[in-house]
PDB file of C-alpha atoms and ligand atoms in Angstrom:
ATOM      1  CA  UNK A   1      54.860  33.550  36.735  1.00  0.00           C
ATOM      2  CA  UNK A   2      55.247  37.372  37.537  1.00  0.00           C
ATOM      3  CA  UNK A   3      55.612  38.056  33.646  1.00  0.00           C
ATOM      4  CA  UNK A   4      52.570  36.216  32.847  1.00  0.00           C
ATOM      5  CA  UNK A   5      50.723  38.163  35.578  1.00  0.00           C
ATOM      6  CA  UNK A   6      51.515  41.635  34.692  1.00  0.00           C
ATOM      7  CA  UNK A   7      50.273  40.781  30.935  1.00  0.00           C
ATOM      8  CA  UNK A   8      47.482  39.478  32.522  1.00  0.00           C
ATOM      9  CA  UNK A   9      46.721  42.949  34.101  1.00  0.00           C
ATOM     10  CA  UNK A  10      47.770  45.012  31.147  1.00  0.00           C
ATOM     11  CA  UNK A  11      45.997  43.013  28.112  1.00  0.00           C
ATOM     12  CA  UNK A  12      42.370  44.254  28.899  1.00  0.00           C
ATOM     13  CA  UNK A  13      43.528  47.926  28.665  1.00  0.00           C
ATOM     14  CA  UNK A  14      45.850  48.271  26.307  1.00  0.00           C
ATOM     15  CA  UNK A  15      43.947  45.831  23.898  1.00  0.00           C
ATOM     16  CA  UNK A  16      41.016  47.975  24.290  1.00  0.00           C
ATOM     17  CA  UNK A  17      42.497  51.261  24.239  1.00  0.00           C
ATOM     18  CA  UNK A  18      43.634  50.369  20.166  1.00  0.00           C
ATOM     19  CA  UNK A  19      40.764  49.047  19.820  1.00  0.00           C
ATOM     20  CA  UNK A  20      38.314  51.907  20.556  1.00  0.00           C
ATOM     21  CA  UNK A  21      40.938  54.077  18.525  1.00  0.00           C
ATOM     22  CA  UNK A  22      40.821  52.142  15.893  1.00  0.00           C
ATOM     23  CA  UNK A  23      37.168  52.237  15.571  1.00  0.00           C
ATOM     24  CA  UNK A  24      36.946  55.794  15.909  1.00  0.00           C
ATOM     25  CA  UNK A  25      39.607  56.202  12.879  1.00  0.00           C
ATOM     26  CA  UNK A  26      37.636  54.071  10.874  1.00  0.00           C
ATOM     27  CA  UNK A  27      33.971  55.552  11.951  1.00  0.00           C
ATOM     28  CA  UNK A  28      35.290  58.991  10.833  1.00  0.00           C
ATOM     29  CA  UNK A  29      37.138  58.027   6.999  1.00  0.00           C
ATOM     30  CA  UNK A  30      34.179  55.903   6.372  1.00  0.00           C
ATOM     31  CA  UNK A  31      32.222  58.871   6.519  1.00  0.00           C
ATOM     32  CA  UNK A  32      34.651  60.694   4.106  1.00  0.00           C
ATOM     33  CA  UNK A  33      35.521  57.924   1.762  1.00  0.00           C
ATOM     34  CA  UNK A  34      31.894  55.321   1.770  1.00  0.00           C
ATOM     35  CA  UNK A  35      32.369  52.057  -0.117  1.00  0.00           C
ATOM     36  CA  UNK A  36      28.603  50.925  -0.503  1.00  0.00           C
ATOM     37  CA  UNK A  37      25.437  52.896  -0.411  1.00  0.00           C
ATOM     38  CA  UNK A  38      23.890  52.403   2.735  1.00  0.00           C
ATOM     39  CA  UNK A  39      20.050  51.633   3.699  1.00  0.00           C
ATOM     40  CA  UNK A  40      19.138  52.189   6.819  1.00  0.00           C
ATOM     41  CA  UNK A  41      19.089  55.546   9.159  1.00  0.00           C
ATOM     42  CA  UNK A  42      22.780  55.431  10.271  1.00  0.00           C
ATOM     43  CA  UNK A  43      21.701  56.530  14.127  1.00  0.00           C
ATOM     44  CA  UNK A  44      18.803  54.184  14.730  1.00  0.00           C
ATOM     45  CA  UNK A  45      21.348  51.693  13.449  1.00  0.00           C
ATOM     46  CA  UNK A  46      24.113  52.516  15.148  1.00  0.00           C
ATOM     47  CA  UNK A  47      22.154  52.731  18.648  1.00  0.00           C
ATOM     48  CA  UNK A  48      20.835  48.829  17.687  1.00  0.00           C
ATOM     49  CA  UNK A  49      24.372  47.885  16.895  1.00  0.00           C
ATOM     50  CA  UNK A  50      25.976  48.991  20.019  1.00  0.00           C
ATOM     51  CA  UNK A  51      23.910  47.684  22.561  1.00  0.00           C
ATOM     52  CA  UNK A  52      24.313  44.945  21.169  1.00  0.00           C
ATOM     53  CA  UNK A  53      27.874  45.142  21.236  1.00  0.00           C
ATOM     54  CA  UNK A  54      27.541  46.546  24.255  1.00  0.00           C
ATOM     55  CA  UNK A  55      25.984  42.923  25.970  1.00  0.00           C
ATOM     56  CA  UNK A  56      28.994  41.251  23.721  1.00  0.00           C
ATOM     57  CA  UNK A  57      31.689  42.839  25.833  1.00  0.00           C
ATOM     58  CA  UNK A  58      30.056  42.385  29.265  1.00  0.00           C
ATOM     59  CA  UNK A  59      29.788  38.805  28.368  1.00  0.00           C
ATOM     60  CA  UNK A  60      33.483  39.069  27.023  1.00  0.00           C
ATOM     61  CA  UNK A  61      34.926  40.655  30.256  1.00  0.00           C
ATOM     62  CA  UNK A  62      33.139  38.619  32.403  1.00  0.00           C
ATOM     63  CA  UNK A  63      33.215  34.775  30.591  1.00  0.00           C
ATOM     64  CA  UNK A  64      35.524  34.873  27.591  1.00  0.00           C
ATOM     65  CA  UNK A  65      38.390  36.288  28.663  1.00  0.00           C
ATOM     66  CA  UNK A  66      38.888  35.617  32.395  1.00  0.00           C
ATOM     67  CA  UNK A  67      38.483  31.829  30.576  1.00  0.00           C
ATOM     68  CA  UNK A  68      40.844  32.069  28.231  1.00  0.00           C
ATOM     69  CA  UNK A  69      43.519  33.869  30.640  1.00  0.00           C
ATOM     70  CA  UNK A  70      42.828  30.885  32.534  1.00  0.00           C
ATOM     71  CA  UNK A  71      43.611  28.286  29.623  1.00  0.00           C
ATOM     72  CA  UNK A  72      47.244  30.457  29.109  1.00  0.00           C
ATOM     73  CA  UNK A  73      47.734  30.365  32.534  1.00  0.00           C
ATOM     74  CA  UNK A  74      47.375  26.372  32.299  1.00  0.00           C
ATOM     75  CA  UNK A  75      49.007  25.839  29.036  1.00  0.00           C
ATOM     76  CA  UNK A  76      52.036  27.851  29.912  1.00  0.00           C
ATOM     77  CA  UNK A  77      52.550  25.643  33.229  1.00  0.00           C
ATOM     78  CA  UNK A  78      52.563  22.429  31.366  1.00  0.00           C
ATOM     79  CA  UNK A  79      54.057  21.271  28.087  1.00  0.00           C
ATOM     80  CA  UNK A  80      50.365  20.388  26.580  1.00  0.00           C
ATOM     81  CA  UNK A  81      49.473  21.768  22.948  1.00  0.00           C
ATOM     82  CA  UNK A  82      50.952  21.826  19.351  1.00  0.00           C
ATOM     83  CA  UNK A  83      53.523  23.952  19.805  1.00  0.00           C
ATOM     84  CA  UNK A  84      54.849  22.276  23.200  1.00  0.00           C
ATOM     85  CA  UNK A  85      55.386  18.970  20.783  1.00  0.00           C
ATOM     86  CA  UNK A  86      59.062  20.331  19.409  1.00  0.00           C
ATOM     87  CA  UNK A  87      61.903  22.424  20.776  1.00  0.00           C
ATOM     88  CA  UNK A  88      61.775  25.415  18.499  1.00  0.00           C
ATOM     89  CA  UNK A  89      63.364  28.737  18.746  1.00  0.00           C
ATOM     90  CA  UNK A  90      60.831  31.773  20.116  1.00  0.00           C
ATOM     91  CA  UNK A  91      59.951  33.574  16.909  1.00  0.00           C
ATOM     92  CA  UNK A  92      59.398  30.149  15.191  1.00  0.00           C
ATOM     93  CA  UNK A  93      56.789  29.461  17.843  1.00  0.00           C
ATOM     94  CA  UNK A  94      55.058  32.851  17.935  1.00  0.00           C
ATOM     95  CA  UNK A  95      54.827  32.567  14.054  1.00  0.00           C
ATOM     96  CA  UNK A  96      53.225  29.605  14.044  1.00  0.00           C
ATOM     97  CA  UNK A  97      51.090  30.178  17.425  1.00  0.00           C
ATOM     98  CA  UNK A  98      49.534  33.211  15.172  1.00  0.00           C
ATOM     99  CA  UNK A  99      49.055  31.733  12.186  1.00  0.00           C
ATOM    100  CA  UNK A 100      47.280  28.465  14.003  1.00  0.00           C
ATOM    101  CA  UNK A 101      45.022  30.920  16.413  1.00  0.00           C
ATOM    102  CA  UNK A 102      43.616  32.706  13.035  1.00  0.00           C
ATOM    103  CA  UNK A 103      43.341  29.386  10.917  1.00  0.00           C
ATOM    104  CA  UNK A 104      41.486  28.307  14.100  1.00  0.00           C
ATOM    105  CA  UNK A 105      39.240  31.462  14.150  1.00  0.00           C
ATOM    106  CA  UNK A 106      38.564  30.325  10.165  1.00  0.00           C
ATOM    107  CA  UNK A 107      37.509  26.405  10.927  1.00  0.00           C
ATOM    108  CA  UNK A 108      35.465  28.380  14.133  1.00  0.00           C
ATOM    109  CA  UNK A 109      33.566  30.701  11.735  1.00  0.00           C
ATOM    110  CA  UNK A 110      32.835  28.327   9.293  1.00  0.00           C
ATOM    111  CA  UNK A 111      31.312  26.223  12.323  1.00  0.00           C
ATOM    112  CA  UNK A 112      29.322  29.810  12.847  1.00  0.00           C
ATOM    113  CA  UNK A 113      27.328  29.079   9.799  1.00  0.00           C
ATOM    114  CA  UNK A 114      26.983  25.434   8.950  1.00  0.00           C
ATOM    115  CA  UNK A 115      25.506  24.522  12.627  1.00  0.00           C
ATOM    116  CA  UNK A 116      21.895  25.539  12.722  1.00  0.00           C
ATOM    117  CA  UNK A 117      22.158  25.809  16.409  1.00  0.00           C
ATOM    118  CA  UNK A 118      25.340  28.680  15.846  1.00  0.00           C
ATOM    119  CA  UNK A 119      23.923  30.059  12.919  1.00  0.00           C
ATOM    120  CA  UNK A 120      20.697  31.544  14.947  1.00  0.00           C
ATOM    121  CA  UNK A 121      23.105  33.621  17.538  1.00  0.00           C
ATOM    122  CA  UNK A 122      25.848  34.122  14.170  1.00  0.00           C
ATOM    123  CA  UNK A 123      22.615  35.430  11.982  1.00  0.00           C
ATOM    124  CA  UNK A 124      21.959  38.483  14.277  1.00  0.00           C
ATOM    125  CA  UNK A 125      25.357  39.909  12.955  1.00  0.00           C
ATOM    126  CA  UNK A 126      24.395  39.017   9.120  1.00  0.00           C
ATOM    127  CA  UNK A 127      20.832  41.048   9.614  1.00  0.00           C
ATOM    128  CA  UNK A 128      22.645  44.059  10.007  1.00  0.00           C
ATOM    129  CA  UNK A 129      21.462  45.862   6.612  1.00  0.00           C
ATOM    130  CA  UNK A 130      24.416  48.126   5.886  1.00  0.00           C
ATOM    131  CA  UNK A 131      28.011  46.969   6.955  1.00  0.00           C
ATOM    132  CA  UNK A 132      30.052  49.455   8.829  1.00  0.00           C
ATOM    133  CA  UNK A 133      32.637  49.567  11.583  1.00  0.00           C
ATOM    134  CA  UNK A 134      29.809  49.292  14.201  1.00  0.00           C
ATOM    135  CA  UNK A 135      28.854  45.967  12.381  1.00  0.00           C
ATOM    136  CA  UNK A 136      32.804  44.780  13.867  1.00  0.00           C
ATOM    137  CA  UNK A 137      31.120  44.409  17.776  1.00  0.00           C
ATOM    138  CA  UNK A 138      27.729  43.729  17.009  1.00  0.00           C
ATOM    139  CA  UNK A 139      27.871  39.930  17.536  1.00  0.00           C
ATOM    140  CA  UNK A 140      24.795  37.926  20.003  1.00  0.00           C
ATOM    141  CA  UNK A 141      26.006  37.809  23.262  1.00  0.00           C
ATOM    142  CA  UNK A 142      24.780  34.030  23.250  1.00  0.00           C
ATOM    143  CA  UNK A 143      27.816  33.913  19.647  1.00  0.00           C
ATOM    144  CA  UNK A 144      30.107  35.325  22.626  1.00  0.00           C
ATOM    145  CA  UNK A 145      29.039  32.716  25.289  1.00  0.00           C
ATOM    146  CA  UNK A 146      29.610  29.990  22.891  1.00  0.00           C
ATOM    147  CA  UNK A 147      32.741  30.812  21.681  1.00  0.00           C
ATOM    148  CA  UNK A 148      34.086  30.817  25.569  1.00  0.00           C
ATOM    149  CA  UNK A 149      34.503  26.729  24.857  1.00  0.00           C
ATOM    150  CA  UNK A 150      36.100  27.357  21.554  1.00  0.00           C
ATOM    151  CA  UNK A 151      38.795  29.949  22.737  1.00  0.00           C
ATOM    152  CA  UNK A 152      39.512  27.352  26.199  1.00  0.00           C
ATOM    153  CA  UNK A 153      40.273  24.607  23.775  1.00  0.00           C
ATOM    154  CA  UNK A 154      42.117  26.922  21.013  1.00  0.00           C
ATOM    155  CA  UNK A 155      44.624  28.181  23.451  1.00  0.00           C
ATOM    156  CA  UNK A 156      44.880  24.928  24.774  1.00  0.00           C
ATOM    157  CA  UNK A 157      45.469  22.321  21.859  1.00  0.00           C
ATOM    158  CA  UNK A 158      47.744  25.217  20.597  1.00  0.00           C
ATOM    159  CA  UNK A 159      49.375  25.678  23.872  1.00  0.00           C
ATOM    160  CA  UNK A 160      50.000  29.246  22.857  1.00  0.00           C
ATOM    161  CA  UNK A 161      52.231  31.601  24.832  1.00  0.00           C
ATOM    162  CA  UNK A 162      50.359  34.550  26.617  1.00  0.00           C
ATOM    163  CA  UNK A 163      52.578  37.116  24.328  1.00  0.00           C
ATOM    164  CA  UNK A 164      51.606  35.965  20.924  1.00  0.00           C
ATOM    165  CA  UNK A 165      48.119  35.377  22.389  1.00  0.00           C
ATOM    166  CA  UNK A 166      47.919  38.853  23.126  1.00  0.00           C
ATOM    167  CA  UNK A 167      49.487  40.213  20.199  1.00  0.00           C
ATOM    168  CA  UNK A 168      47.219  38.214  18.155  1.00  0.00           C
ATOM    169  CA  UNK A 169      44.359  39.550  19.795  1.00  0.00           C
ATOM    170  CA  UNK A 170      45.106  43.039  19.540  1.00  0.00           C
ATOM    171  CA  UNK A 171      45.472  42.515  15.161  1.00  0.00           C
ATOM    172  CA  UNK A 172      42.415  40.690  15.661  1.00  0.00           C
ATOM    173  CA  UNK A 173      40.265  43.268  16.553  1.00  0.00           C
ATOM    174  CA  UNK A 174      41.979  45.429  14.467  1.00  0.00           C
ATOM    175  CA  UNK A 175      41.214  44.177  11.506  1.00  0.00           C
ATOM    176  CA  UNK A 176      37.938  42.712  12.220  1.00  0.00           C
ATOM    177  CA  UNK A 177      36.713  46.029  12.498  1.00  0.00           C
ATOM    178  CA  UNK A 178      38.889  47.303   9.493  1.00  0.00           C
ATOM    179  CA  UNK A 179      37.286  44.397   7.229  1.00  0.00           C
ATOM    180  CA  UNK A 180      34.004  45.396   8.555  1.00  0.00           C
ATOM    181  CA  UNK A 181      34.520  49.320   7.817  1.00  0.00           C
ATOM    182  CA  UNK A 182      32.384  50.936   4.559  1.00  0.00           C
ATOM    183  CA  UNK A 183      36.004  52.409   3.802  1.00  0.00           C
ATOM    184  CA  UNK A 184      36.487  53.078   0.024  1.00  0.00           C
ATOM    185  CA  UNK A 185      40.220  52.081  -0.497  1.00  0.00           C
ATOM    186  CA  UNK A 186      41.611  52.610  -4.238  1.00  0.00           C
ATOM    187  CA  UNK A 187      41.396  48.859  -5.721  1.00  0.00           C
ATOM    188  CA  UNK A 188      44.821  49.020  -6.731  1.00  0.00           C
ATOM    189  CA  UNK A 189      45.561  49.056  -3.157  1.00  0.00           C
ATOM    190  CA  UNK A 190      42.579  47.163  -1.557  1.00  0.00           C
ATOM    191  CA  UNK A 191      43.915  44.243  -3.971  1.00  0.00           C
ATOM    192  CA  UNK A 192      47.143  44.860  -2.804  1.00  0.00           C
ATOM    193  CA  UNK A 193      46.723  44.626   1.079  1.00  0.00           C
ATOM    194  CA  UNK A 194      44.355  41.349  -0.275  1.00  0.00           C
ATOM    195  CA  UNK A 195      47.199  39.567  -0.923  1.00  0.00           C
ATOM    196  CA  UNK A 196      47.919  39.121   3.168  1.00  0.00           C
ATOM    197  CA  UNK A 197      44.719  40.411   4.804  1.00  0.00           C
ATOM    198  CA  UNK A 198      40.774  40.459   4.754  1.00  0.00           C
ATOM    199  CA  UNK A 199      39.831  43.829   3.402  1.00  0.00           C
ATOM    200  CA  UNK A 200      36.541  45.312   3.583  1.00  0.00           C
ATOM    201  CA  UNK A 201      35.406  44.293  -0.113  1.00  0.00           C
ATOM    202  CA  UNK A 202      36.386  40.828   0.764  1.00  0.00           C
ATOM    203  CA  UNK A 203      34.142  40.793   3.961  1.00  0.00           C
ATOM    204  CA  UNK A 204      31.450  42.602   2.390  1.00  0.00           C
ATOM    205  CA  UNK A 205      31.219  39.453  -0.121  1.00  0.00           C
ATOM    206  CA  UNK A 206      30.118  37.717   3.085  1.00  0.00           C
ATOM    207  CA  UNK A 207      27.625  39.679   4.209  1.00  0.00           C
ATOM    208  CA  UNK A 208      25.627  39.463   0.897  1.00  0.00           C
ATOM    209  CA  UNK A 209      22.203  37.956   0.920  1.00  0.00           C
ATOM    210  CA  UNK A 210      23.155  35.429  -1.637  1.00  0.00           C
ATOM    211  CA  UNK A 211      23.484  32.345   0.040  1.00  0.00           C
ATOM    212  CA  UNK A 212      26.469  30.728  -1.964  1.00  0.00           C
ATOM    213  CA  UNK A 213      28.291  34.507  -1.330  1.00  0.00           C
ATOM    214  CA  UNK A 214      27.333  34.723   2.915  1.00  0.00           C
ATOM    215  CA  UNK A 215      28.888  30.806   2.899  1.00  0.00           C
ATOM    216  CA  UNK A 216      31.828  32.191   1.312  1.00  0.00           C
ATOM    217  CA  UNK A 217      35.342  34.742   2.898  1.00  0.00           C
ATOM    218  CA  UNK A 218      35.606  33.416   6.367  1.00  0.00           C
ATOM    219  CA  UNK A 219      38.365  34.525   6.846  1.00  0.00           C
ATOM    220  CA  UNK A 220      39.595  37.258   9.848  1.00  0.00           C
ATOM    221  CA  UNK A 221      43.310  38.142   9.543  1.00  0.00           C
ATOM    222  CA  UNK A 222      44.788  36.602   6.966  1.00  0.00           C
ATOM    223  CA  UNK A 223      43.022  35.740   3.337  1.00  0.00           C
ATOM    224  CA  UNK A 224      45.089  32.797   2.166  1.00  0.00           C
ATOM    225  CA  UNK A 225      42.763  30.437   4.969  1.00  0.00           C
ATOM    226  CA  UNK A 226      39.830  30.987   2.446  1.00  0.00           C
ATOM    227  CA  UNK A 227      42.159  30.200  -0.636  1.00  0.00           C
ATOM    228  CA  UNK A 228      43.415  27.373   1.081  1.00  0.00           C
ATOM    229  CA  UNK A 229      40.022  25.433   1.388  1.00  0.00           C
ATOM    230  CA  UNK A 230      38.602  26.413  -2.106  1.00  0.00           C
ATOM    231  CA  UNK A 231      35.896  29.018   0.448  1.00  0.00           C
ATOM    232  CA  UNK A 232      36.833  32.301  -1.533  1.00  0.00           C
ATOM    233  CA  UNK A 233      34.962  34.530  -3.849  1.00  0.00           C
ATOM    234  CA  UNK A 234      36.367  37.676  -4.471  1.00  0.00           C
ATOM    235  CA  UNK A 235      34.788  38.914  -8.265  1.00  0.00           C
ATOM    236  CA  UNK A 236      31.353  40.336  -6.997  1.00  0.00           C
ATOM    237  CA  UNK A 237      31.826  44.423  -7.631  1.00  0.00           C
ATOM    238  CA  UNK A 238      30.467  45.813  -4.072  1.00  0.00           C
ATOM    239  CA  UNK A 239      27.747  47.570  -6.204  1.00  0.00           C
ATOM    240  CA  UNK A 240      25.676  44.698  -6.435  1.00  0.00           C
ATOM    241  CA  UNK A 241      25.840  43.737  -3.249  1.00  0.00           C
ATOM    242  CA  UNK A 242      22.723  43.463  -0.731  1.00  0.00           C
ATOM    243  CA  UNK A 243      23.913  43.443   2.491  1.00  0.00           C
ATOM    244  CA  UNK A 244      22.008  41.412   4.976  1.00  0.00           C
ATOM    245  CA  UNK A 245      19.977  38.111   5.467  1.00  0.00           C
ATOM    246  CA  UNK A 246      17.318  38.316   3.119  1.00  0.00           C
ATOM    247  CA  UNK A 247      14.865  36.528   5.538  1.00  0.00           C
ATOM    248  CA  UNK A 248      15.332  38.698   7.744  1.00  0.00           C
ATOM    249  CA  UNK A 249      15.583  41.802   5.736  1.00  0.00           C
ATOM    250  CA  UNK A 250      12.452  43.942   5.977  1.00  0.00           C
ATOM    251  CA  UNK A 251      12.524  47.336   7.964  1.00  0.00           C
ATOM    252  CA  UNK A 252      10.975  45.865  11.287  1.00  0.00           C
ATOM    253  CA  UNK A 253      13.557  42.980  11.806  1.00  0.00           C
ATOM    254  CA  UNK A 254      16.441  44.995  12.684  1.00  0.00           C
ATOM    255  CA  UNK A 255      15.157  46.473  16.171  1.00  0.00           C
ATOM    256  CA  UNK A 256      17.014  45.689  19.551  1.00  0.00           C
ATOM    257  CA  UNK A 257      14.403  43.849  20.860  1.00  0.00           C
ATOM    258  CA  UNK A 258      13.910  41.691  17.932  1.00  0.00           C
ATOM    259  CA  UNK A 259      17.389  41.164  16.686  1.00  0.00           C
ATOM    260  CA  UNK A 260      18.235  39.731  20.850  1.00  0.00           C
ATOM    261  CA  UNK A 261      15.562  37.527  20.815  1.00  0.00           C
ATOM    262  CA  UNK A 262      16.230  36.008  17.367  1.00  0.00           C
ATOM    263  CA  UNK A 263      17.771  33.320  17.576  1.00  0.00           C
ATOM    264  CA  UNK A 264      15.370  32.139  20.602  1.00  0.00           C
ATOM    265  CA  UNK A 265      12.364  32.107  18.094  1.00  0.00           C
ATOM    266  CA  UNK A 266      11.101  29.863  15.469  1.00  0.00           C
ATOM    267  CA  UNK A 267      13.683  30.626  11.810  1.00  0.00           C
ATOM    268  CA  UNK A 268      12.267  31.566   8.920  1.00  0.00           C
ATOM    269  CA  UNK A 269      13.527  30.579   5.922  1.00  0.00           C
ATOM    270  CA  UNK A 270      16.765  32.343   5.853  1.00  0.00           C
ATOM    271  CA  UNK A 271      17.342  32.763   1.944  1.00  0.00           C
ATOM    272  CA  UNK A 272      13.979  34.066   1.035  1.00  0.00           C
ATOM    273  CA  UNK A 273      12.738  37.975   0.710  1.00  0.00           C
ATOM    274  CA  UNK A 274       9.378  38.824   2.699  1.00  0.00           C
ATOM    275  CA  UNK A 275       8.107  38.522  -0.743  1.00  0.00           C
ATOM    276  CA  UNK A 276       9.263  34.733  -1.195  1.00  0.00           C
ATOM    277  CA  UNK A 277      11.935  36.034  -4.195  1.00  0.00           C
ATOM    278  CA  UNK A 278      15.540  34.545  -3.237  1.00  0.00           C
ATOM    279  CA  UNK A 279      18.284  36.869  -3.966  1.00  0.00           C
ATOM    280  CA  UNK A 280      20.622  35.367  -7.093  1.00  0.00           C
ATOM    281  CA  UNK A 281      23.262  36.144  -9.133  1.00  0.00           C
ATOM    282  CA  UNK A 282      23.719  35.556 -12.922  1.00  0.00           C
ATOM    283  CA  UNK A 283      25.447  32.373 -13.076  1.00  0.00           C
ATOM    284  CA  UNK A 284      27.928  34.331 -15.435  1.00  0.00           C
ATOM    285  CA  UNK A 285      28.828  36.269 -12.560  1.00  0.00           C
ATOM    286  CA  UNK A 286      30.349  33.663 -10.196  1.00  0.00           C
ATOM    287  CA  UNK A 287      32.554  32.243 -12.859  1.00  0.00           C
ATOM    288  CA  UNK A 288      35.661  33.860 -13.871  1.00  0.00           C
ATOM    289  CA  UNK A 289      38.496  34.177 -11.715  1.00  0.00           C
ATOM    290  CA  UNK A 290      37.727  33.967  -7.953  1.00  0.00           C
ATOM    291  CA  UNK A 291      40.630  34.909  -6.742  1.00  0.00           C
ATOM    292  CA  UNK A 292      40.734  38.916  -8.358  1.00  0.00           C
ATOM    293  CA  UNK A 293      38.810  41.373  -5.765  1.00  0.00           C
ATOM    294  CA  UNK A 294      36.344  43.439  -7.780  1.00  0.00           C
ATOM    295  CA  UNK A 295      35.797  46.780  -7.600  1.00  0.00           C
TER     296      UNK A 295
HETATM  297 ZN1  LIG B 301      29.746  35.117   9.167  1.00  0.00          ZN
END
């Protein structure tokens, strides 16, 4: 497949060409327009995060995605996968191809946190105490490594076609680093863009340290997955957030060294301060509507 091959060559660069603009847009208004106050020094953090991301992409380039170019390559040769089961016209297929890989991302996240064996590679992007566009890459590269089985048997049971694959992954990216950003957007708009996409006051309800809020927004592209399965919470204002694990949140525990060899040491656990307080919220607080972003 010529077609298939040329996409093959192009998808790294262009895919990470938007991507690394993208993050520099972002990095810069964030600056101009912050949505939470932050904690930490912003270079010692931002050093931390991007090794860390930095390990991510090696394992990326070198496991993930020759692996899943490999699955495409398979699933486009056969008539395996979903959207192989019916004859449907082209735009049919590539709308439901992307709407199946992100509700598949969801389901994958959720796994993220509710297997103890995920959660200690998935924690070392929680611990991050502020949330910025440099939290977007920081993931374990062991998260990465794991999610090389995941993306083989995505693109397979979907039997996705390379194009939407790639198109997918490029808003993918996108807006996990634009959910991710510390960009103050006016609510009127935030709530507005909310009605399709994760926006950064929606993922910043995930990174609290309250427990029923970090199990909560799973979301990566689109909002309505979270809606869908009764998983969203969208009425905490971002003022009275605490962004982190709170097991994990004193000074010391976000170093390099540390935050790589987390998930290989004995867990604390992961709701409770230093002090042994757990971080709550006023019962009050969590009712009310769900589904109305706050400020
Ligand atoms: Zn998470």
């Amino acid at each position: 497949m010529p077609g298939n091959l040329s996409g093959q060559i192009k998808l790294p660069a262009y895919t990470t060409l938007t991507t690394i603009g993208v993050f520099a847009a972002l990095f810069l208004v964030e600056r101009l327009f912050p949505l939470r106050h932050t904690r930490a020094a912003l270079w010692a953090r931002l050093v931390i995060n991007l090794a860390i991301s930095a390990l991510a992409f090696l394992t990326a380039m070198v496991v993930v995605r020759p692996a899943a170019m490999q699955a495409l390559h398979w699933a486009s040769g056969k008539s395996f996968g979903l959207l192989q089961l019916a004859r449907v016209p082209v735009w049919v297929q590539f709308v439901v191809g992307f709407l199946l890989l992100d509700l598949s991302f969801y389901y994958w996240h959720i796994l993220n946190h509710k297997i103890p064996l995920l959660w200690r590679f998935h924690n070392v992007h929680h611990i991050d105490p502020d949330l910025d566009v440099s939290t977007g890459f920081c993931f374990h590269f062991g998260e990465v490594l794991f999610s090389t089985l995941f993306r083989v048997a995505q693109v397979r049971l979907i039997g996705v076609p390379l194009a939407t694959f790639a198109i997918y992954e490029l808003v993918f990216q996108a807006n996990t680093l634009f959910h991710h950003s510390n960009l103050r957007l006016p609510i009127r708009l935030e709530r507005r863009l909310n009605k399709v996409l994760v926006t950064p006051r929606m993922h910043g309800i995930h990174h609290s340290q309250v427990q029923r809020e970090t199990n909560s927004n799973f979301g990566v592209v689109f909002w309505w997955w979270d809606k869908l399965h009764r998983t969203v919470g969208l009425n905490i204002p971002q003022s009275e957030i605490e962004v982190g694990i709170a097991g994990y949140s004193a000074p010391d525990d976000n170093r390099l060294w540390h935050a790589l060899t987390l998930p290989f040491r004995k867990q604390r656990d992961y709701w409770r301060r230093p002090d042994g307080s757990s971080p709550a919220r006023e019962a009050a607080a969590l009712q009310g509507k769900q589904s109305s972003l706050a400020e």
